[in-house]
Amino acid sequence: MAVNYGLNKVRFPAPVPAGSKVRLSAELLTVEDIAGGIRIALRATIHCTALESPCASPTRVPLLSLTKESG
């Protein structure tokens, strides 16, 4: 199971023109052991084909459970 722990360092340096195509690249920054699972940090960079620079660059922090769910 994955839980969204939040976003860090969210930046929107440029607006995206309407109708533009976008693409996303991601980089794994950290992996931390926590009780019952792991916490990772992924830096996403969102590019717009109409711009030369990124239009957004958040760091997503999900928690991933490594325990077997009862049921």
Short mmCIF file of C-alpha atoms in Angstrom, two decimals:
data_model
loop_
_atom_site.label_atom_id
_atom_site.label_comp_id
_atom_site.label_asym_id
_atom_site.label_seq_id
_atom_site.Cartn_x
_atom_site.Cartn_y
_atom_site.Cartn_z
CA MET A 1 0.00 0.00 0.00
CA ALA A 2 1.21 3.54 -0.75
CA VAL A 3 0.23 6.69 1.13
CA ASN A 4 0.94 10.20 -0.14
CA TYR A 5 3.06 11.78 2.62
CA GLY A 6 3.12 15.11 0.79
CA LEU A 7 5.04 17.36 -1.57
CA ASN A 8 8.26 19.26 -0.85
CA LYS A 9 9.76 22.20 -2.68
CA VAL A 10 6.90 22.71 -5.15
CA ARG A 11 7.86 25.35 -7.71
CA PHE A 12 5.95 26.73 -10.71
CA PRO A 13 8.55 28.91 -12.49
CA ALA A 14 6.51 29.36 -15.70
CA PRO A 15 2.85 29.16 -16.79
CA VAL A 16 1.84 26.53 -19.36
CA PRO A 17 0.18 28.00 -22.45
CA ALA A 18 -3.27 26.48 -23.18
CA GLY A 19 -3.10 23.55 -25.57
CA SER A 20 0.62 22.90 -25.01
CA LYS A 21 2.01 19.39 -24.66
CA VAL A 22 3.79 18.50 -21.42
CA ARG A 23 6.09 15.67 -20.37
CA LEU A 24 7.37 14.54 -16.98
CA SER A 25 10.73 13.13 -15.94
CA ALA A 26 11.42 11.79 -12.45
CA GLU A 27 14.52 11.23 -10.35
CA LEU A 28 14.72 9.04 -7.23
CA LEU A 29 16.37 11.20 -4.54
CA THR A 30 16.18 9.17 -1.32
CA VAL A 31 14.98 5.87 0.13
CA GLU A 32 14.56 5.73 3.94
CA ASP A 33 13.64 2.76 6.14
CA ILE A 34 10.76 3.56 8.49
CA ALA A 35 8.70 1.34 10.80
CA GLY A 36 6.72 -1.05 8.59
CA GLY A 37 7.88 0.31 5.26
CA ILE A 38 9.93 2.85 3.37
CA ARG A 39 9.69 6.55 2.56
CA ILE A 40 10.99 7.71 -0.79
CA ALA A 41 11.49 11.12 -2.36
CA LEU A 42 10.96 11.58 -6.10
CA ARG A 43 11.82 14.83 -7.84
CA ALA A 44 9.51 15.37 -10.81
CA THR A 45 10.33 17.87 -13.51
CA ILE A 46 7.46 18.87 -15.77
CA HIS A 47 8.47 20.29 -19.14
CA CYS A 48 6.29 22.11 -21.65
CA THR A 49 7.14 21.83 -25.35
CA ALA A 50 6.36 25.56 -25.82
CA LEU A 51 8.93 26.64 -23.19
CA GLU A 52 12.68 26.23 -22.84
CA SER A 53 12.58 25.86 -19.05
CA PRO A 54 10.57 23.53 -16.76
CA CYS A 55 7.05 24.68 -15.85
CA ALA A 56 6.93 22.80 -12.50
CA SER A 57 9.29 20.84 -10.26
CA PRO A 58 7.72 19.25 -7.16
CA THR A 59 9.32 16.60 -4.94
CA ARG A 60 6.77 13.88 -4.10
CA VAL A 61 7.15 11.89 -0.86
CA PRO A 62 5.12 8.65 -0.74
CA LEU A 63 5.21 6.10 2.10
CA LEU A 64 5.23 2.47 0.96
CA SER A 65 4.03 -0.19 3.40
CA LEU A 66 6.03 -3.41 3.40
CA THR A 67 3.85 -5.23 5.95
CA LYS A 68 1.27 -7.83 5.00
CA GLU A 69 -2.26 -6.51 5.50
CA SER A 70 -4.52 -8.62 7.72
CA GLY A 71 -7.91 -9.62 6.40
#
